[in-house]
CSV table of C-alpha atoms and ligand atoms in Angstrom, one decimal:
chain,number,residue,atom,x,y,z
I,1,MET,CA,12.1,-103.9,12.7
I,2,ARG,CA,15.8,-104.1,12.1
I,3,ASP,CA,16.6,-107.5,13.6
I,4,ALA,CA,15.7,-110.1,16.2
I,5,GLU,CA,16.1,-107.6,19.0
I,6,TRP,CA,13.6,-105.2,17.4
I,7,MET,CA,11.2,-108.0,16.8
I,8,ASP,CA,11.4,-108.8,20.5
I,9,ARG,CA,10.7,-105.2,21.4
I,10,THR,CA,7.7,-105.4,19.1
I,11,LEU,CA,6.5,-108.5,20.9
I,12,GLN,CA,7.1,-107.0,24.3
I,13,ILE,CA,4.8,-104.1,23.3
I,14,ALA,CA,2.2,-106.6,22.0
I,15,ARG,CA,2.5,-108.7,25.2
I,16,GLU,CA,1.7,-105.7,27.3
I,17,ALA,CA,-1.5,-105.2,25.3
I,18,LEU,CA,-2.6,-108.8,25.6
I,19,PRO,CA,-5.4,-108.1,28.1
I,20,ASP,CA,-6.9,-105.7,25.5
I,21,ALA,CA,-7.2,-108.4,22.8
I,22,PRO,CA,-4.6,-107.0,20.4
I,23,LEU,CA,-4.1,-107.5,16.6
I,24,LEU,CA,-0.5,-106.9,15.6
I,25,VAL,CA,-0.1,-105.5,12.1
I,26,ALA,CA,3.5,-105.7,11.1
I,27,SER,CA,5.5,-104.2,8.2
I,28,ALA,CA,8.5,-105.9,6.6
I,29,MET,CA,11.9,-105.8,8.3
I,30,SER,CA,13.5,-102.5,7.7
I,31,GLY,CA,15.0,-102.1,4.2
I,32,VAL,CA,13.4,-105.3,2.9
I,33,THR,CA,10.7,-103.7,0.8
I,34,ASN,CA,13.3,-101.6,-0.9
I,35,LEU,CA,15.4,-104.7,-1.7
I,36,LEU,CA,12.3,-106.4,-3.0
I,37,GLN,CA,11.6,-103.4,-5.2
I,38,GLU,CA,15.2,-103.6,-6.5
I,39,LEU,CA,14.6,-107.3,-7.2
I,40,ALA,CA,11.4,-106.5,-9.1
I,41,THR,CA,13.2,-103.9,-11.2
I,42,CYS,CA,15.9,-106.5,-12.0
I,43,VAL,CA,13.2,-109.0,-13.0
I,44,GLY,CA,11.7,-106.4,-15.3
I,45,THR,CA,15.0,-105.8,-17.0
I,46,GLY,CA,16.0,-109.4,-17.1
I,47,GLU,CA,19.1,-109.0,-14.9
I,48,ALA,CA,19.0,-112.6,-13.6
I,49,GLY,CA,22.3,-112.5,-11.8
I,50,ASN,CA,21.4,-109.4,-9.7
I,51,ALA,CA,18.0,-110.8,-9.0
I,52,TRP,CA,19.5,-114.0,-7.7
I,53,GLN,CA,21.9,-112.1,-5.5
I,54,LEU,CA,19.2,-109.9,-4.0
I,55,GLN,CA,17.2,-113.1,-3.2
I,56,GLU,CA,20.2,-114.6,-1.4
I,57,ARG,CA,20.6,-111.4,0.7
I,58,LEU,CA,17.0,-111.4,1.7
I,59,LYS,CA,17.1,-115.1,2.5
I,60,GLU,CA,20.2,-114.7,4.6
I,61,ARG,CA,18.7,-111.8,6.6
I,62,HIS,CA,15.6,-113.7,7.5
I,63,LEU,CA,17.3,-117.0,8.2
I,64,VAL,CA,19.8,-115.4,10.5
I,65,THR,CA,17.0,-113.7,12.4
I,66,ALA,CA,15.1,-117.0,12.7
I,67,THR,CA,18.2,-118.8,14.1
I,68,ARG,CA,18.9,-116.0,16.4
I,69,PHE,CA,15.8,-116.3,18.4
I,70,LEU,CA,14.1,-119.7,17.6
I,71,THR,CA,15.0,-123.2,18.7
I,72,GLY,CA,14.1,-126.8,18.2
I,73,ASN,CA,11.0,-127.8,16.3
I,74,ASN,CA,9.7,-124.3,16.3
I,75,LEU,CA,12.8,-123.2,14.4
I,76,ALA,CA,12.5,-126.1,12.0
I,77,ARG,CA,8.9,-125.2,11.3
I,78,CYS,CA,9.7,-121.5,10.7
I,79,LEU,CA,12.6,-122.4,8.5
I,80,GLY,CA,10.4,-124.7,6.5
I,81,THR,CA,7.8,-122.1,5.9
I,82,LEU,CA,10.4,-119.5,5.0
I,83,ASP,CA,12.1,-121.9,2.6
I,84,ASP,CA,8.8,-122.6,0.8
I,85,SER,CA,8.2,-118.9,0.6
I,86,PHE,CA,11.7,-118.2,-0.9
I,87,GLN,CA,11.2,-121.0,-3.4
I,88,GLU,CA,7.9,-119.5,-4.4
I,89,LEU,CA,9.7,-116.1,-4.9
I,90,ALA,CA,12.5,-117.7,-6.9
I,91,ALA,CA,10.0,-119.4,-9.2
I,92,LEU,CA,8.0,-116.2,-9.6
I,93,ALA,CA,11.1,-114.0,-10.2
I,94,GLY,CA,12.5,-116.7,-12.6
I,95,ALA,CA,9.3,-116.8,-14.7
I,96,LEU,CA,8.8,-113.1,-14.7
I,97,GLY,CA,12.5,-112.6,-15.5
I,98,VAL,CA,12.2,-114.7,-18.6
I,99,LEU,CA,9.3,-112.5,-19.7
I,100,ARG,CA,10.9,-109.4,-18.4
I,101,ASP,CA,7.6,-108.5,-17.1
I,102,CYS,CA,7.3,-106.4,-14.0
I,103,SER,CA,3.9,-104.9,-14.4
I,104,ALA,CA,2.4,-103.2,-11.4
I,105,ARG,CA,0.5,-106.4,-10.6
I,106,ASN,CA,3.6,-108.6,-10.6
I,107,ASN,CA,5.5,-105.9,-8.7
I,108,ASP,CA,2.9,-106.2,-5.9
I,109,ALA,CA,3.3,-110.0,-5.8
I,110,ILE,CA,7.0,-109.5,-5.2
I,111,LEU,CA,6.8,-106.6,-2.7
I,112,ALA,CA,4.3,-108.5,-0.5
I,113,PHE,CA,6.9,-111.1,0.5
I,114,GLY,CA,8.5,-108.8,3.0
I,115,GLU,CA,5.5,-108.7,5.3
I,116,LEU,CA,4.8,-112.4,4.9
I,117,TRP,CA,8.3,-113.2,6.1
I,118,SER,CA,8.4,-110.7,9.0
I,119,THR,CA,5.1,-111.8,10.4
I,120,ARG,CA,6.2,-115.5,10.1
I,121,LEU,CA,9.2,-114.6,12.3
I,122,LEU,CA,7.1,-112.7,14.8
I,123,TYR,CA,4.6,-115.5,15.0
I,124,HIS,CA,7.2,-118.2,15.6
I,125,ARG,CA,9.0,-116.0,18.1
I,126,ALA,CA,5.6,-115.4,19.9
I,127,LEU,CA,5.2,-119.2,20.1
I,128,GLU,CA,8.7,-119.6,21.4
I,129,GLN,CA,7.8,-117.3,24.2
I,130,GLY,CA,4.7,-119.4,25.0
I,131,LEU,CA,2.1,-116.9,23.7
I,132,ASP,CA,-1.2,-117.9,22.3
I,133,ALA,CA,-0.5,-116.6,18.9
I,134,GLN,CA,-2.4,-116.8,15.6
I,135,TRP,CA,-1.0,-115.9,12.1
I,136,LEU,CA,-3.5,-114.4,9.7
I,137,ASP,CA,-3.1,-113.8,6.0
I,138,ALA,CA,-3.8,-110.1,5.3
I,139,ARG,CA,-4.7,-111.0,1.7
I,140,GLU,CA,-7.8,-112.7,3.1
I,141,LEU,CA,-8.7,-109.7,5.2
I,142,VAL,CA,-7.9,-106.6,3.2
I,143,LYS,CA,-9.8,-106.5,-0.1
I,144,THR,CA,-8.9,-104.0,-2.8
I,145,ASP,CA,-9.6,-103.0,-6.3
I,146,ASP,CA,-7.0,-103.9,-9.0
I,147,GLN,CA,-5.1,-100.6,-9.1
I,148,HIS,CA,-1.9,-102.4,-8.3
I,149,GLY,CA,0.8,-100.3,-6.7
I,150,ALA,CA,-1.6,-98.3,-4.6
I,151,ALA,CA,-4.9,-100.2,-4.6
I,152,ALA,CA,-8.0,-98.7,-3.2
I,153,VAL,CA,-9.6,-100.6,-0.3
I,154,LEU,CA,-13.1,-102.1,-0.8
I,155,TRP,CA,-14.4,-101.3,2.6
I,156,ASP,CA,-17.5,-103.5,2.9
I,157,ALA,CA,-15.7,-106.6,1.7
I,158,THR,CA,-12.7,-105.8,4.0
I,159,CYS,CA,-15.0,-105.4,6.9
I,160,GLU,CA,-16.9,-108.5,6.2
I,161,ALA,CA,-13.8,-110.7,5.7
I,162,THR,CA,-12.0,-109.2,8.7
I,163,ARG,CA,-14.9,-109.8,11.1
I,164,ARG,CA,-15.4,-113.3,9.8
I,165,LEU,CA,-11.7,-114.4,10.0
I,166,ALA,CA,-10.1,-112.3,12.8
I,167,HIS,CA,-11.3,-113.0,16.4
I,168,PRO,CA,-9.3,-111.0,18.9
I,169,ALA,CA,-9.6,-112.2,22.5
I,170,PRO,CA,-7.9,-111.1,25.7
I,171,GLY,CA,-4.7,-113.1,26.2
I,172,ARG,CA,-4.4,-114.0,22.5
I,173,LEU,CA,-2.1,-112.3,20.0
I,174,LEU,CA,-3.3,-112.1,16.4
I,175,ILE,CA,-0.6,-111.3,13.9
I,176,THR,CA,-1.0,-110.1,10.4
I,177,GLN,CA,0.7,-108.2,7.6
I,178,GLY,CA,0.4,-104.5,6.9
I,179,PHE,CA,0.6,-103.1,3.4
I,180,VAL,CA,-0.7,-106.2,1.6
I,181,GLY,CA,-4.2,-107.2,0.5
I,182,SER,CA,-5.8,-108.9,-2.4
I,183,THR,CA,-8.4,-108.2,-5.1
I,184,LEU,CA,-11.8,-109.8,-5.1
I,185,LYS,CA,-10.3,-112.5,-7.4
I,186,GLY,CA,-7.6,-113.2,-4.9
I,187,VAL,CA,-4.7,-111.5,-6.7
I,188,THR,CA,-2.1,-110.0,-4.3
I,189,SER,CA,-2.2,-106.2,-4.1
I,190,THR,CA,-0.5,-103.5,-2.0
I,191,LEU,CA,-1.8,-100.3,-0.5
I,192,GLY,CA,1.2,-98.2,-1.6
I,193,ARG,CA,4.6,-97.7,0.1
I,194,GLY,CA,4.4,-97.1,3.8
I,195,GLY,CA,0.9,-98.5,3.8
I,196,SER,CA,1.2,-100.6,6.9
I,197,ASP,CA,-0.2,-97.8,9.1
I,198,TYR,CA,-3.2,-97.6,6.8
I,199,SER,CA,-3.7,-101.4,7.2
I,200,ALA,CA,-3.7,-100.9,10.9
I,201,THR,CA,-6.4,-98.3,11.0
I,202,LEU,CA,-8.5,-100.2,8.5
I,203,LEU,CA,-8.4,-103.4,10.4
I,204,GLY,CA,-8.9,-101.5,13.7
I,205,ALA,CA,-11.9,-99.8,12.3
I,206,ALA,CA,-13.3,-103.1,10.9
I,207,LEU,CA,-13.0,-104.8,14.3
I,208,GLY,CA,-14.2,-101.8,16.3
I,209,ALA,CA,-10.9,-101.4,18.1
I,210,THR,CA,-10.7,-99.0,21.0
I,211,GLU,CA,-7.3,-97.7,19.9
I,212,VAL,CA,-4.8,-98.0,17.1
I,213,GLN,CA,-1.2,-97.6,18.1
I,214,ILE,CA,1.4,-97.0,15.4
I,215,TRP,CA,4.9,-97.9,16.6
I,216,THR,CA,7.6,-96.2,14.6
I,217,ASP,CA,11.2,-95.3,15.1
I,218,VAL,CA,10.7,-91.7,16.1
I,219,PRO,CA,8.9,-90.2,19.1
I,220,GLY,CA,5.6,-89.5,17.5
I,221,ILE,CA,4.8,-86.7,15.2
I,222,ALA,CA,7.0,-83.7,15.8
I,223,THR,CA,6.8,-80.0,15.1
I,224,CYS,CA,9.1,-80.7,12.2
I,225,ASP,CA,10.8,-83.6,10.4
I,226,PRO,CA,13.7,-84.5,12.7
I,227,ARG,CA,16.0,-85.0,9.7
I,228,LEU,CA,15.5,-81.3,8.9
I,229,VAL,CA,15.3,-79.7,12.3
I,230,SER,CA,16.8,-81.5,15.2
I,231,GLN,CA,15.1,-79.3,17.9
I,232,GLY,CA,11.6,-80.5,16.8
I,233,ARG,CA,9.3,-81.3,19.7
I,234,THR,CA,6.8,-84.2,19.9
I,235,LEU,CA,3.2,-83.0,19.5
I,236,LEU,CA,1.3,-84.6,22.3
I,237,GLU,CA,-2.2,-83.9,20.8
I,238,LEU,CA,-3.4,-83.5,17.3
I,239,SER,CA,-6.8,-83.5,15.7
I,240,TYR,CA,-7.6,-85.9,12.9
I,241,ARG,CA,-7.7,-83.0,10.4
I,242,GLU,CA,-4.3,-81.7,11.5
I,243,ALA,CA,-2.7,-85.1,11.3
I,244,ALA,CA,-4.2,-85.8,7.9
I,245,GLU,CA,-2.9,-82.5,6.5
I,246,LEU,CA,0.5,-83.1,8.0
I,247,ALA,CA,0.7,-86.7,6.6
I,248,TYR,CA,-0.5,-85.6,3.2
I,249,PHE,CA,1.9,-82.6,3.0
I,250,GLY,CA,5.0,-84.4,3.8
I,251,ALA,CA,5.3,-85.5,7.5
I,252,LYS,CA,6.7,-89.0,6.7
I,253,VAL,CA,5.8,-90.5,10.1
I,254,ILE,CA,2.4,-91.9,9.0
I,255,HIS,CA,1.0,-92.8,5.6
I,256,PRO,CA,-1.4,-90.1,4.3
I,257,SER,CA,-4.4,-92.5,4.2
I,258,THR,CA,-4.0,-93.7,7.8
I,259,ILE,CA,-6.4,-91.3,9.4
I,260,ALA,CA,-9.5,-91.7,7.3
I,261,PRO,CA,-10.7,-95.1,8.7
I,262,ALA,CA,-10.0,-93.9,12.3
I,263,VAL,CA,-12.1,-90.8,11.8
I,264,ALA,CA,-15.0,-92.8,10.4
I,265,ALA,CA,-14.9,-95.1,13.4
I,266,HIS,CA,-13.9,-92.5,16.0
I,267,ILE,CA,-10.8,-94.5,17.0
I,268,PRO,CA,-7.9,-92.6,18.6
I,269,VAL,CA,-4.6,-93.2,16.8
I,270,LEU,CA,-1.4,-93.1,18.8
I,271,VAL,CA,2.0,-92.7,17.2
I,272,LEU,CA,4.8,-94.0,19.5
I,273,ASP,CA,8.5,-94.8,19.5
I,274,THR,CA,9.5,-98.5,19.6
I,275,ALA,CA,12.8,-97.5,21.1
I,276,ASP,CA,11.2,-95.5,23.9
I,277,PRO,CA,7.8,-97.0,24.6
I,278,ARG,CA,7.1,-94.9,27.6
I,279,GLY,CA,8.5,-91.7,26.1
I,280,PRO,CA,6.6,-88.8,24.5
I,281,HIS,CA,4.1,-89.8,21.8
I,282,THR,CA,1.3,-88.3,19.8
I,283,ARG,CA,-2.3,-88.9,20.4
I,284,ILE,CA,-4.6,-88.1,17.4
I,285,THR,CA,-8.3,-87.7,18.2
I,286,ALA,CA,-11.5,-86.0,17.0
I,287,GLN,CA,-11.2,-83.5,19.8
I,288,LEU,CA,-10.7,-79.9,18.7
I,289,PRO,CA,-7.3,-79.0,19.9
I,290,HIS,CA,-6.2,-75.6,21.1
I,291,ALA,CA,-5.7,-72.9,18.4
I,292,GLY,CA,-2.3,-72.1,17.0
I,293,LEU,CA,0.4,-73.5,14.8
I,294,LYS,CA,1.3,-77.1,15.5
I,295,ALA,CA,3.9,-78.2,12.9
I,296,ILE,CA,5.7,-77.6,9.7
I,297,ALA,CA,5.9,-80.1,6.9
I,298,CYS,CA,7.2,-80.1,3.4
I,299,LYS,CA,6.9,-82.0,0.2
I,300,LYS,CA,9.2,-81.8,-2.8
I,301,GLY,CA,9.1,-82.9,-6.5
I,302,LEU,CA,6.0,-81.0,-7.5
I,303,ALA,CA,5.0,-79.1,-10.6
I,304,LEU,CA,3.1,-75.8,-10.4
I,305,ILE,CA,0.9,-75.3,-13.4
I,306,CYS,CA,-0.7,-71.9,-14.3
I,307,VAL,CA,-3.4,-71.5,-16.9
I,308,ASP,CA,-4.1,-67.9,-18.0
I,309,SER,CA,-7.1,-67.2,-20.2
I,310,SER,CA,-9.1,-64.1,-21.0
I,311,ARG,CA,-11.9,-66.5,-21.8
I,312,MET,CA,-12.3,-67.1,-18.1
I,313,LEU,CA,-13.4,-63.5,-17.6
I,314,LEU,CA,-17.0,-63.6,-16.5
I,315,ALA,CA,-17.3,-67.1,-17.9
I,316,TYR,CA,-18.8,-70.1,-16.0
I,317,GLY,CA,-17.8,-73.7,-16.3
I,318,PHE,CA,-14.2,-72.8,-17.0
I,319,LEU,CA,-12.9,-74.3,-13.8
I,320,ARG,CA,-14.7,-77.5,-14.5
I,321,ARG,CA,-13.0,-77.8,-17.9
I,322,ILE,CA,-9.6,-77.3,-16.3
I,323,PHE,CA,-10.3,-79.9,-13.6
I,324,ASP,CA,-11.7,-82.3,-16.2
I,325,VAL,CA,-8.2,-82.4,-17.7
I,326,PHE,CA,-6.7,-83.6,-14.4
I,327,GLU,CA,-9.5,-86.1,-14.0
I,328,ARG,CA,-9.0,-87.5,-17.5
I,329,HIS,CA,-5.3,-88.1,-16.7
I,330,ALA,CA,-6.1,-89.5,-13.2
I,331,THR,CA,-3.9,-86.9,-11.6
I,332,PRO,CA,-4.8,-85.5,-8.2
I,333,VAL,CA,-4.5,-81.8,-7.6
I,334,ASP,CA,-3.0,-80.6,-4.3
I,335,LEU,CA,-3.3,-76.9,-4.0
I,336,VAL,CA,-5.4,-74.5,-6.1
I,337,THR,CA,-5.6,-70.7,-6.3
I,338,THR,CA,-7.6,-68.7,-8.8
I,339,SER,CA,-7.9,-65.1,-9.9
I,340,GLU,CA,-10.4,-63.8,-12.4
I,341,VAL,CA,-8.3,-64.8,-15.4
I,342,SER,CA,-5.9,-67.4,-14.1
I,343,VAL,CA,-5.8,-70.7,-12.2
I,344,SER,CA,-2.7,-72.2,-10.6
I,345,VAL,CA,-2.5,-75.7,-9.3
I,346,THR,CA,0.2,-78.0,-7.9
I,347,ILE,CA,0.4,-81.7,-8.7
I,348,ASP,CA,2.9,-84.3,-7.4
I,349,HIS,CA,2.0,-87.2,-9.8
I,350,LEU,CA,4.0,-86.1,-12.9
I,351,GLU,CA,3.5,-89.2,-15.0
I,352,HIS,CA,1.0,-87.6,-17.3
I,353,LEU,CA,2.4,-84.0,-17.2
I,354,ASP,CA,3.0,-83.7,-21.0
I,355,ALA,CA,-0.5,-84.8,-21.9
I,356,ILE,CA,-2.0,-82.6,-19.2
I,357,LEU,CA,-0.1,-79.6,-20.5
I,358,ALA,CA,-1.2,-80.3,-24.1
I,359,ASP,CA,-4.9,-80.5,-23.0
I,360,LEU,CA,-4.7,-77.4,-20.9
I,361,GLY,CA,-3.1,-75.6,-23.8
I,362,GLN,CA,-6.5,-75.8,-25.5
I,363,LEU,CA,-8.0,-73.7,-22.7
I,364,GLY,CA,-5.5,-70.9,-22.4
I,365,SER,CA,-1.8,-70.1,-22.2
I,366,VAL,CA,0.0,-72.5,-19.9
I,367,ARG,CA,3.1,-72.1,-17.8
I,368,VAL,CA,4.7,-74.8,-15.8
I,369,GLU,CA,7.3,-74.6,-13.0
I,370,LEU,CA,9.1,-77.8,-12.2
I,371,HIS,CA,11.1,-78.8,-9.1
I,372,ARG,CA,8.7,-77.0,-6.7
I,373,ALA,CA,8.1,-77.7,-3.1
I,374,ILE,CA,5.2,-77.1,-0.8
I,375,VAL,CA,6.0,-76.0,2.7
I,376,SER,CA,2.9,-76.3,5.0
I,377,LEU,CA,2.2,-74.7,8.3
I,378,VAL,CA,-0.5,-76.8,10.0
I,379,GLY,CA,-2.5,-75.8,13.0
I,380,GLN,CA,-5.9,-74.8,14.3
I,381,ASP,CA,-7.5,-71.4,13.4
I,382,LEU,CA,-4.5,-70.1,11.8
I,383,TRP,CA,-6.2,-67.0,10.5
I,384,LYS,CA,-7.0,-65.8,14.0
I,385,GLU,CA,-3.4,-64.8,14.5
I,386,SER,CA,-2.8,-61.9,12.2
I,387,SER,CA,0.9,-62.0,12.6
I,388,LEU,CA,1.2,-65.5,11.1
I,389,LEU,CA,1.5,-64.3,7.4
I,390,PRO,CA,4.0,-61.6,7.9
I,391,ARG,CA,6.1,-63.8,10.2
I,392,ALA,CA,6.0,-66.7,7.7
I,393,PHE,CA,6.9,-64.5,4.7
I,394,GLY,CA,9.6,-62.8,6.7
I,395,ALA,CA,11.1,-66.1,7.7
I,396,VAL,CA,11.3,-67.6,4.2
I,397,SER,CA,12.6,-64.4,2.5
I,398,PRO,CA,14.5,-64.0,0.3
I,399,ALA,CA,13.3,-67.3,-1.2
I,400,ALA,CA,10.7,-66.5,-3.9
I,401,VAL,CA,7.2,-67.8,-3.1
I,402,SER,CA,5.3,-68.7,-6.2
I,403,MET,CA,2.0,-69.5,-4.7
I,404,VAL,CA,0.2,-69.2,-1.3
I,405,SER,CA,-2.8,-71.0,-0.1
I,406,LEU,CA,-4.5,-70.8,3.2
I,407,GLY,CA,-7.1,-73.6,2.9
I,408,SER,CA,-10.7,-72.8,3.7
I,409,SER,CA,-10.3,-75.3,6.5
I,410,ASP,CA,-8.1,-72.8,8.2
I,411,ILE,CA,-5.7,-75.4,9.4
I,412,ASN,CA,-3.1,-75.3,6.6
I,413,LEU,CA,-1.1,-72.4,5.3
I,414,SER,CA,0.9,-73.6,2.3
I,415,LEU,CA,3.7,-71.8,0.5
I,416,VAL,CA,5.0,-73.1,-2.9
I,417,LEU,CA,8.7,-72.4,-3.5
I,418,GLY,CA,11.7,-73.8,-5.3
I,419,GLU,CA,12.9,-77.2,-4.2
I,420,ALA,CA,16.4,-75.9,-3.6
I,421,ASP,CA,15.0,-73.3,-1.1
I,422,CYS,CA,12.8,-75.7,0.7
I,423,ASP,CA,14.9,-77.1,3.5
I,424,GLU,CA,16.3,-73.8,4.5
I,425,ALA,CA,12.8,-72.3,4.5
I,426,VAL,CA,11.6,-75.0,6.8
I,427,ARG,CA,14.5,-74.5,9.2
I,428,ARG,CA,13.9,-70.7,9.3
I,429,LEU,CA,10.2,-71.1,9.8
I,430,HIS,CA,10.7,-73.6,12.6
I,431,HIS,CA,13.1,-71.2,14.2
I,432,GLU,CA,10.7,-68.4,13.8
I,433,PHE,CA,7.7,-70.1,15.3
I,434,PHE,CA,9.2,-72.8,17.6
I,435,GLY,CA,12.8,-72.2,18.1
I,436,GLY,CA,15.2,-70.1,20.1
I,437,THR,CA,13.7,-67.0,21.8
I,438,HIS,CA,10.7,-66.9,19.6
I,439,ALA,CA,7.5,-68.2,21.2
I,440,ALA,CA,5.2,-70.4,19.2
I,441,LEU,CA,1.9,-68.8,18.2
V,501,LIG,N1,6.9,-102.4,3.9
V,501,LIG,C1,6.2,-101.4,3.2
V,501,LIG,C2,7.1,-100.3,2.8
V,501,LIG,O1,8.3,-100.3,3.1
V,501,LIG,C3,5.0,-100.9,4.0
V,501,LIG,C4,5.4,-100.2,5.3
V,501,LIG,O2,6.5,-100.4,5.8
V,501,LIG,O3,4.5,-99.6,5.9
V,501,LIG,O4,6.6,-99.4,2.1
V,502,MG,MG1,6.0,-96.7,8.2
């Protein structure tokens, strides 16, 4: 939501859903979480002047929006709430700035303000329009562990709290924040950047919703990231598994965790375009879609690690020892391939890379390639089309491919190549399979 006009569009969409007892889960106004992150960084480094300027910018943006579409007492009440909230932020930023302490926990407390403000604006605007609206504090609904920055959701507690506190009804608009939650002790936490989509499916699943609609600024999930390939087409239907692979392997439209709660509760997830509500959109369901390639995604900033060891020959338990290393350093592994004497994996969390390499060094000779990218071709029954591999390799050549993985799930063919070759490879693959005179598989 960029401004008052976008908030109105959002409310128009919610208004149309009123007969279906909607819960509106909103993210911050666009760019706000990034500014809050800058603020948190300034707090950590003790740059008080910059921190103050950022707060003024944020305040101005929200106050301008409020005055643009609210009037009278309603405006006064909204400004009062926002003012309290900005004072709270100033006190927090001031105290943490003195301590130069921006731990993950305090970072979360700062980032959460964006959603608290945006939903206050939406709520007061809904009242202004005469809607029966209720503002709910997501910190009371979404319960998480204390892994601040990307907290894990405690499902049973979330479900219990949500059912107890949120009572959707036809004609009533419930409004709450995406992205934020709190620990069992009530400390504010967040679900990771882009986490509002995930909040929506979580709350939808907790309430037994019939549908979760994710309103973005692009026409659903496309055959390719529109920033890379402008001719990308909206995918009208996707399976949960395809959508999850795409989200995980780089399609930025939805947060990678979004699909899981919907799968468990069998809820269809729609991805729609706020700017064109009746335009093409993506419907994600459990239904097995038709076979063939659906989309291409990519993810950069990875490391490829190869461990070679003659000790692996005919040994057992070797893979476990390798994966133990990643587990010890709390680092998820994305792709894996093995031969009799070597194992290659990719990781995208590089914080503990040095320690991981040192530990793997005990098990064999280790090679690491940095600045790698994964290009993923996602679709149903990819193996059934024997021309897929030759066409894919032909399209990316002459870029060097350093690893290939066609998951056992048969819905994701991933190629690992250099980051610098990634965008061009994606464009060529898209052209090969979707573009120009070439028909898609
Ligand atoms: N506001 C949060 C972010 O920018 C969450 C979201 O937008 O989904 O990451
Ligand atoms: Mg988003």
